[in-house]
mmCIF file of C-alpha atoms in Angstrom:
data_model
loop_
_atom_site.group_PDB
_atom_site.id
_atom_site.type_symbol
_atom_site.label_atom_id
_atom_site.label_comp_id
_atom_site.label_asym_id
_atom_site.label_seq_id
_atom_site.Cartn_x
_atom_site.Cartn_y
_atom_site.Cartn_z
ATOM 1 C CA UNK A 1 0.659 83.545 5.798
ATOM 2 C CA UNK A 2 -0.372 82.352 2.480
ATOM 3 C CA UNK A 3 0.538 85.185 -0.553
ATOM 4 C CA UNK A 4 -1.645 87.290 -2.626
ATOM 5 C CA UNK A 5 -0.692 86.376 -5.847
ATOM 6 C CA UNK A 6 -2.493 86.737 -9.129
ATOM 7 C CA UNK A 7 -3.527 84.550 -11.778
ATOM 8 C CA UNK A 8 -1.140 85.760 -14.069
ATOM 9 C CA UNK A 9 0.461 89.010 -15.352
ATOM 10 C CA UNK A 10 -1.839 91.002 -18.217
ATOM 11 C CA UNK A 11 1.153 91.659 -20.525
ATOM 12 C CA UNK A 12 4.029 89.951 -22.275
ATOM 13 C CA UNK A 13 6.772 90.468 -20.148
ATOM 14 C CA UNK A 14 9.414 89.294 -22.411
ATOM 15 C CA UNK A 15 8.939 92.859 -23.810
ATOM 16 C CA UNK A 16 10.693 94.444 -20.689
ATOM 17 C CA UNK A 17 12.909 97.108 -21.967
ATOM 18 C CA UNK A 18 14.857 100.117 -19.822
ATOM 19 C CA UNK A 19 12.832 102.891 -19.401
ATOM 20 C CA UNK A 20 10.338 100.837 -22.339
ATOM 21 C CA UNK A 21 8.046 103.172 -21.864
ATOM 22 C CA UNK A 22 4.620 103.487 -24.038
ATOM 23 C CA UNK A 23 1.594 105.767 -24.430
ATOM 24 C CA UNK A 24 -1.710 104.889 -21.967
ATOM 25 C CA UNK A 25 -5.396 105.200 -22.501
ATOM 26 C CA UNK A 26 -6.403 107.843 -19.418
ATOM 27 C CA UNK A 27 -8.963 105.325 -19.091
ATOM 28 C CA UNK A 28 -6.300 103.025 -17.895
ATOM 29 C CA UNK A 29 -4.314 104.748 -15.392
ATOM 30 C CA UNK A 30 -6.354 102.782 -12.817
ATOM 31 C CA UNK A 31 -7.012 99.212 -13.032
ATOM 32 C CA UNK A 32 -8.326 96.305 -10.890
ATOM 33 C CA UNK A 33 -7.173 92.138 -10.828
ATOM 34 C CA UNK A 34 -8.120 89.135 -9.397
ATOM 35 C CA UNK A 35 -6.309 89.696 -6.454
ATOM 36 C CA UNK A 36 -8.221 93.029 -5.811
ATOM 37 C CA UNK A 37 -9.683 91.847 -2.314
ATOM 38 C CA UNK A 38 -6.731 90.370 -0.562
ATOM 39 C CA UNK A 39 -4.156 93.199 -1.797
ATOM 40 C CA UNK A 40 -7.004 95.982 -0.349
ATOM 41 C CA UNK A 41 -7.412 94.635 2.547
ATOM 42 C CA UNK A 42 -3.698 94.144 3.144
ATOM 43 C CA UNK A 43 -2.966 98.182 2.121
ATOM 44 C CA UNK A 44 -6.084 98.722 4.775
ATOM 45 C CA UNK A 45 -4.299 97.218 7.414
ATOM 46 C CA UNK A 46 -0.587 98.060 6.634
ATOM 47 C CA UNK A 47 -2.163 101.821 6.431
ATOM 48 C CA UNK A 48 -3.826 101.382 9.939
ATOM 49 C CA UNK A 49 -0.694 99.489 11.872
ATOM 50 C CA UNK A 50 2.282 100.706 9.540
ATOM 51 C CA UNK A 51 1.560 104.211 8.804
ATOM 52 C CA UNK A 52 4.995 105.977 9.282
ATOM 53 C CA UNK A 53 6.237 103.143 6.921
ATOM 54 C CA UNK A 54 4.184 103.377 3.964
ATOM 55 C CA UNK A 55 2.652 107.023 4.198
ATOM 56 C CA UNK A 56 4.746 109.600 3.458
ATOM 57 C CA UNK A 57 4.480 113.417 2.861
ATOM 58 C CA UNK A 58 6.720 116.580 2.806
ATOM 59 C CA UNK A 59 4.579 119.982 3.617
ATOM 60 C CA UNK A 60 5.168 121.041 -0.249
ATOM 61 C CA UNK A 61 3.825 117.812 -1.214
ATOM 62 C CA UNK A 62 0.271 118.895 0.678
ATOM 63 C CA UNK A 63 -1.566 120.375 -2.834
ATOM 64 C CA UNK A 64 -0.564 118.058 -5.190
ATOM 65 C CA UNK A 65 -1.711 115.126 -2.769
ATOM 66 C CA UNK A 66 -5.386 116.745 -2.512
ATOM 67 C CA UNK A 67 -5.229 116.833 -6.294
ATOM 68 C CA UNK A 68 -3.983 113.338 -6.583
ATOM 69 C CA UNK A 69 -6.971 112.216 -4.259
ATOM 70 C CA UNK A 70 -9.388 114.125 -6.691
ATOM 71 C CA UNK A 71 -8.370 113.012 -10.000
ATOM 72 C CA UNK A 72 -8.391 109.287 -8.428
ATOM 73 C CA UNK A 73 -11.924 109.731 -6.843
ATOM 74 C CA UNK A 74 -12.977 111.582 -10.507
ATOM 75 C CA UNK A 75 -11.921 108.294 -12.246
ATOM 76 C CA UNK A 76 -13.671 105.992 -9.982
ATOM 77 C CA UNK A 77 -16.379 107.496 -10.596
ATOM 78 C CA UNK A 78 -17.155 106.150 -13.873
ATOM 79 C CA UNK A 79 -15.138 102.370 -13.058
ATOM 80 C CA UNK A 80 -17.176 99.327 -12.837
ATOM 81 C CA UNK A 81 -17.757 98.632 -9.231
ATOM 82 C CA UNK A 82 -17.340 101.312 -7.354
ATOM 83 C CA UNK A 83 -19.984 104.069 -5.803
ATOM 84 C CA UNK A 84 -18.660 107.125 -5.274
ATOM 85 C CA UNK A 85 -20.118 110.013 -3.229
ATOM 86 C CA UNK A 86 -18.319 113.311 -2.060
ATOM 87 C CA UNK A 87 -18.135 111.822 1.380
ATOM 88 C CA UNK A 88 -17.881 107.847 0.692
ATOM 89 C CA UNK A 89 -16.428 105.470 -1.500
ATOM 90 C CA UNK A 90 -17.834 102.174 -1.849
ATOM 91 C CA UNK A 91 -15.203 99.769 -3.564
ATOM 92 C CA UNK A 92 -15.815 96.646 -5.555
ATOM 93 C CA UNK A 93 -15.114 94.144 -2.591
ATOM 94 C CA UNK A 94 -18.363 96.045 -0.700
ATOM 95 C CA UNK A 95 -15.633 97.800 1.607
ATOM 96 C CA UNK A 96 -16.910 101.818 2.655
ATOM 97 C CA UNK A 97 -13.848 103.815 2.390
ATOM 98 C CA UNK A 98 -14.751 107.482 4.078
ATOM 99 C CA UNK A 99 -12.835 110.456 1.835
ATOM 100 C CA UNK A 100 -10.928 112.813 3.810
ATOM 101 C CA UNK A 101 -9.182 115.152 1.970
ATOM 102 C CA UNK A 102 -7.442 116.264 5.041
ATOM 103 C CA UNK A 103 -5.298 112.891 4.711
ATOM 104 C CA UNK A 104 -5.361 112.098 0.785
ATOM 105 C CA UNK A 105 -2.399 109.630 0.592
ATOM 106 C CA UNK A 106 -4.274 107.365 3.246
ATOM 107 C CA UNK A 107 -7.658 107.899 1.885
ATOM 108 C CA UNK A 108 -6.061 107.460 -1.571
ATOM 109 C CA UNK A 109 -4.063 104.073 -0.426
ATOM 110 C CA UNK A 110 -7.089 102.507 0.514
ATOM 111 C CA UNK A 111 -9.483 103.247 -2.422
ATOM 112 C CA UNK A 112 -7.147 101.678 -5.415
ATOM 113 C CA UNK A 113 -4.529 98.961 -5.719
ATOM 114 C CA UNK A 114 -1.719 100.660 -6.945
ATOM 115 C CA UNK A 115 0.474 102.776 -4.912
ATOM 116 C CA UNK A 116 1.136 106.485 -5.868
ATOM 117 C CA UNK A 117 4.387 108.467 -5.654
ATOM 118 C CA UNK A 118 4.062 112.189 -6.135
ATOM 119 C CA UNK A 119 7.139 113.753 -8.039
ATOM 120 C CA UNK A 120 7.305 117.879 -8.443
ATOM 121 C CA UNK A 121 9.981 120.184 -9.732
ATOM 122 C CA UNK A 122 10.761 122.565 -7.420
ATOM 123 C CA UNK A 123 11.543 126.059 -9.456
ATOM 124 C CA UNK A 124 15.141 126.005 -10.732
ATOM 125 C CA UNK A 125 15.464 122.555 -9.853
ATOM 126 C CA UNK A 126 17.414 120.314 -12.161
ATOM 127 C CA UNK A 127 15.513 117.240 -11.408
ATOM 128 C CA UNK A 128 11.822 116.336 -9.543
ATOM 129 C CA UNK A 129 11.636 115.725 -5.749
ATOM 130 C CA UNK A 130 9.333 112.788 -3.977
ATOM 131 C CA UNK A 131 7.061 115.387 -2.072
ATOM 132 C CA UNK A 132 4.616 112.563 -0.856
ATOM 133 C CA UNK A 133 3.744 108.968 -1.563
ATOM 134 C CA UNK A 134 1.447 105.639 -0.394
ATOM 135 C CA UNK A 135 3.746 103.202 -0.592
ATOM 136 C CA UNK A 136 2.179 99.592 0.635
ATOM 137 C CA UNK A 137 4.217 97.179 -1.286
ATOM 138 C CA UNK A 138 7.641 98.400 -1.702
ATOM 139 C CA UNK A 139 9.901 96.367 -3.688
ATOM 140 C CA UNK A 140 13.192 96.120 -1.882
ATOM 141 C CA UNK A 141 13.186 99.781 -0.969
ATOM 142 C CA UNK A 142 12.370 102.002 2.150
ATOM 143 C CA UNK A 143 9.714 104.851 1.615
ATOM 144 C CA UNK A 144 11.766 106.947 4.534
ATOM 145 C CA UNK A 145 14.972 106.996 2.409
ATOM 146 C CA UNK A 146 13.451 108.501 -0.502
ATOM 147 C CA UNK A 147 11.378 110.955 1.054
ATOM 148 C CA UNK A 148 12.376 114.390 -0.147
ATOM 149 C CA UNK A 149 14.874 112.974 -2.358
ATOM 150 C CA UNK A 150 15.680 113.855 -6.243
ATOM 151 C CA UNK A 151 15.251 111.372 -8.557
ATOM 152 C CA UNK A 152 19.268 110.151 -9.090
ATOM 153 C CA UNK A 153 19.392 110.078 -5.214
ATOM 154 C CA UNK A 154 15.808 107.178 -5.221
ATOM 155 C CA UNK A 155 17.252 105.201 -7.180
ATOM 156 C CA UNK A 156 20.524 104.864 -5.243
ATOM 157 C CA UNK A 157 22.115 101.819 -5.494
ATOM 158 C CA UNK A 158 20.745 100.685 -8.527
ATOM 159 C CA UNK A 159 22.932 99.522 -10.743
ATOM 160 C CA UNK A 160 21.591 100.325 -14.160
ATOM 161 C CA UNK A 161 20.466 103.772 -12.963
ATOM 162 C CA UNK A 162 23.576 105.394 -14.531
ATOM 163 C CA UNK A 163 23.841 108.950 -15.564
ATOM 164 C CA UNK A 164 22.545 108.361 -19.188
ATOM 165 C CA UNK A 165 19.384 107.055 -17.603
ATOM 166 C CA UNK A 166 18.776 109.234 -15.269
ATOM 167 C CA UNK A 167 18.873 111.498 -17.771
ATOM 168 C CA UNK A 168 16.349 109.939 -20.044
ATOM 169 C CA UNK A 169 14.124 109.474 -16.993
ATOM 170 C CA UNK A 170 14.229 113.036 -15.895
ATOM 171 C CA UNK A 171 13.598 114.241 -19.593
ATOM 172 C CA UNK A 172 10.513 111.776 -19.491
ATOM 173 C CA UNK A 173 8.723 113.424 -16.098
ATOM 174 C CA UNK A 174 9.788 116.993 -17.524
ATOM 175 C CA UNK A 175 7.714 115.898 -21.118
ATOM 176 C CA UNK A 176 4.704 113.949 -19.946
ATOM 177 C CA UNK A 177 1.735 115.979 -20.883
ATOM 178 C CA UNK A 178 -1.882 116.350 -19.124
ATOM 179 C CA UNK A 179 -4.222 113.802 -20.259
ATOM 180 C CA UNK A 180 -1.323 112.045 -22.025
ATOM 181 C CA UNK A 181 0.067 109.305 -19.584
ATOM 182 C CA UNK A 182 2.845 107.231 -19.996
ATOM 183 C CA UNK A 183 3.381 103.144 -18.469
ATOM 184 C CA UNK A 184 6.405 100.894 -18.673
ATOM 185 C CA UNK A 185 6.666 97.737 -16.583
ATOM 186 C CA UNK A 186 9.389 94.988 -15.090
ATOM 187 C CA UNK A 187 9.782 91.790 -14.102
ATOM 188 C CA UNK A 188 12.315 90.250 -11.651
ATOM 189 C CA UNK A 189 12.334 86.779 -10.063
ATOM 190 C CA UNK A 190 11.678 86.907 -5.882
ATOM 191 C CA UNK A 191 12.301 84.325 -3.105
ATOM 192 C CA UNK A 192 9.920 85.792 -1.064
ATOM 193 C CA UNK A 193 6.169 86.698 -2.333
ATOM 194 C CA UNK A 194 5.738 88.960 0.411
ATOM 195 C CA UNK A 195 4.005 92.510 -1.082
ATOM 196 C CA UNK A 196 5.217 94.500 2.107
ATOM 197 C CA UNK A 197 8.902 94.221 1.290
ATOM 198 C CA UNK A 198 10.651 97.728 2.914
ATOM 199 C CA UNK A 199 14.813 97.111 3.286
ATOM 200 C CA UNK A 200 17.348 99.313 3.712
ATOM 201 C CA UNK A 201 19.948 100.474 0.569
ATOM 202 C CA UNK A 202 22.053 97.926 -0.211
ATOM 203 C CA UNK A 203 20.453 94.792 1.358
ATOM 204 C CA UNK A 204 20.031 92.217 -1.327
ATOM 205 C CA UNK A 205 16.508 91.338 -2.098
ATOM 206 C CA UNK A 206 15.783 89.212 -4.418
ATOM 207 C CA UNK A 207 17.291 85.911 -3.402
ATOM 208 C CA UNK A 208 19.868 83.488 -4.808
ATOM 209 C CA UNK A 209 18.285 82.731 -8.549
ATOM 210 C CA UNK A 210 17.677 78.980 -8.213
ATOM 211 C CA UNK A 211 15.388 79.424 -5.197
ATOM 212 C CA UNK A 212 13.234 82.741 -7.057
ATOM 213 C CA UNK A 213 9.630 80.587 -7.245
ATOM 214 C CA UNK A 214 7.473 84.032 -7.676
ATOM 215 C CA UNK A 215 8.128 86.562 -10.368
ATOM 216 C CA UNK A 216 7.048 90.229 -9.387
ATOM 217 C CA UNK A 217 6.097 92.834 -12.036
ATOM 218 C CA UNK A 218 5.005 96.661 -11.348
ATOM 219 C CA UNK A 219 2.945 98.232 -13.673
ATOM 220 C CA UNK A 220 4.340 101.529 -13.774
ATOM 221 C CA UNK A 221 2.309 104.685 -15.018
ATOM 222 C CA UNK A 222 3.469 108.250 -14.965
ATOM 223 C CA UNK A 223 0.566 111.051 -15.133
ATOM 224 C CA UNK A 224 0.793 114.962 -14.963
ATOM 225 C CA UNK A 225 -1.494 116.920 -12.630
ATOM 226 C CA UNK A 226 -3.133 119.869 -14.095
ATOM 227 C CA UNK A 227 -3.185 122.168 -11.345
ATOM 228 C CA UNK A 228 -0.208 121.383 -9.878
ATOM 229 C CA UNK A 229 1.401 120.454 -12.588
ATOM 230 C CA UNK A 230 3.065 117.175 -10.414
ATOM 231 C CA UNK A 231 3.762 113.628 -11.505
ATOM 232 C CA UNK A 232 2.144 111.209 -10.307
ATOM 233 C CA UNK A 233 4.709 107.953 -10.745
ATOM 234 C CA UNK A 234 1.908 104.487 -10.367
ATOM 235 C CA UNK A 235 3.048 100.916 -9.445
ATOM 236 C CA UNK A 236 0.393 98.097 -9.522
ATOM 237 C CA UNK A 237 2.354 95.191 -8.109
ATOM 238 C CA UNK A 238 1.555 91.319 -10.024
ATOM 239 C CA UNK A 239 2.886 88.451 -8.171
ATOM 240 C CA UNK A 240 2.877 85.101 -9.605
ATOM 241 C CA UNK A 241 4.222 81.683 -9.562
ATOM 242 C CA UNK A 242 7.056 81.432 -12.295
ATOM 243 C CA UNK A 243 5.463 78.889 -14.633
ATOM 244 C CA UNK A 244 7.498 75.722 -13.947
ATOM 245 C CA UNK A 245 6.925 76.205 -10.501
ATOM 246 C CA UNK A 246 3.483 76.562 -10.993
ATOM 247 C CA UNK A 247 3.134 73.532 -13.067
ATOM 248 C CA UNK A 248 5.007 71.866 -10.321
ATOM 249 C CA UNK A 249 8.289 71.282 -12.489
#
């Protein structure tokens, strides 16, 4: 199968710090690339065939997901390309996307390019809990593992996830404010271009370093719901060629 990859990745990543993260333009939360087409209608059909794999949802998670669904359709409302109806959603690519806020994760999966976990504090709770996510290109992890699971215990095994980060992490999802989102991003060399990448904790994913041909980068944005009050944690996923393979060096 030949991969979606981009033309290239919109920011420097020689900037990558850990957490790195910046202030976001609301009007930003969302965007769309050149591979906008083939990644939608890959999420369409991983949605369709894979569900239990990259749909995900704990019974608290139910209200903030309906929110989610609302402040996505709200800002697609006023993005280039897309028609938007109470019912309907028509995306740039000409696809009809039919809203059912019974199911907001799917209907949310298949509307936008970036998948969407959904992080809330449960009262008394030191740290937030992933209460529901779309999850169509995974990046070396499993959406089942994490399901339910504090922050600390997502990011098992991850080796610079020590307790000092964790800690900054947490303090950033307890101090994003409405209307005030944050972004960060990362960039790691990959084997395998493959989007759909789900494996297991522990199993090695990124290949030995002198065959890594691809470079993939998430786009990470964190967002507080009003209502709710949950975070929404974004990843648009960039896959190129690494340049001197691209150049054919």
């Amino acid at each position: 199968m030949q991969p979606i990859l981009q033309s290239a990745i919109p920011y420097d990543i020689h900037d990558a710090r850990l957490p790195g993260v910046a202030p976001l333009d609301p009007a930003d939360w969302l965007i769309r690339d050149d591979a906008f087409g083939a990644q939608m209608a890959l999420r369409g059909r991983l949605i369709s065939t894979e569900r239990e794999r990259v749909v995900a949802m704990t019974p608290p998670g139910l209200a903030a997901a309906q929110e989610l669904l609302e402040a996505v359709l709200d800002t697609l409302a006023t993005a280039p390309g897309y028609r938007v109806t109470r019912d309907s959603v028509q995306r740039p690519d000409n696809v009809t996307v039919a809203v059912d806020r019974d199911d907001p994760l799917a209907t949310t999966g298949r509307l936008v390019q970036e998948d969407l976990c959904i992080m809330e504090k449960p009262e008394g709770a030191a740290e937030h809990v992933l209460t529901g996510a779309v999850l169509c290109f995974p990046a070396g992890w499993t959406l089942a593992e994490k399901i339910g699971r504090p922050l600390i215990r997502i990011h098992k095994p991850v080796v610079p996830y020590d307790g000092d980060l964790a800690r900054r992490v947490q303090r950033l999802f307890d101090g994003v404010q409405v209307g005030r989102p944050l972004w960060r991003f990362n960039a790691l060399g990959y084997v395998d271009p493959a989007l759909f990448q789900p494996r297991s904790e522990g199993v090695p994913k990124y290949g030995a370093v002198e065959a890594q041909r691809y470079l993939r980068s998430e786009r990470q944005t964190i967002l507080r719901l009003p209502r709710t009050r949950a975070v929404v944690f974004g990843i648009h996923t960039f896959v190129v060629h690494k340049p001197d393979q691209k150049n054919g060096r």
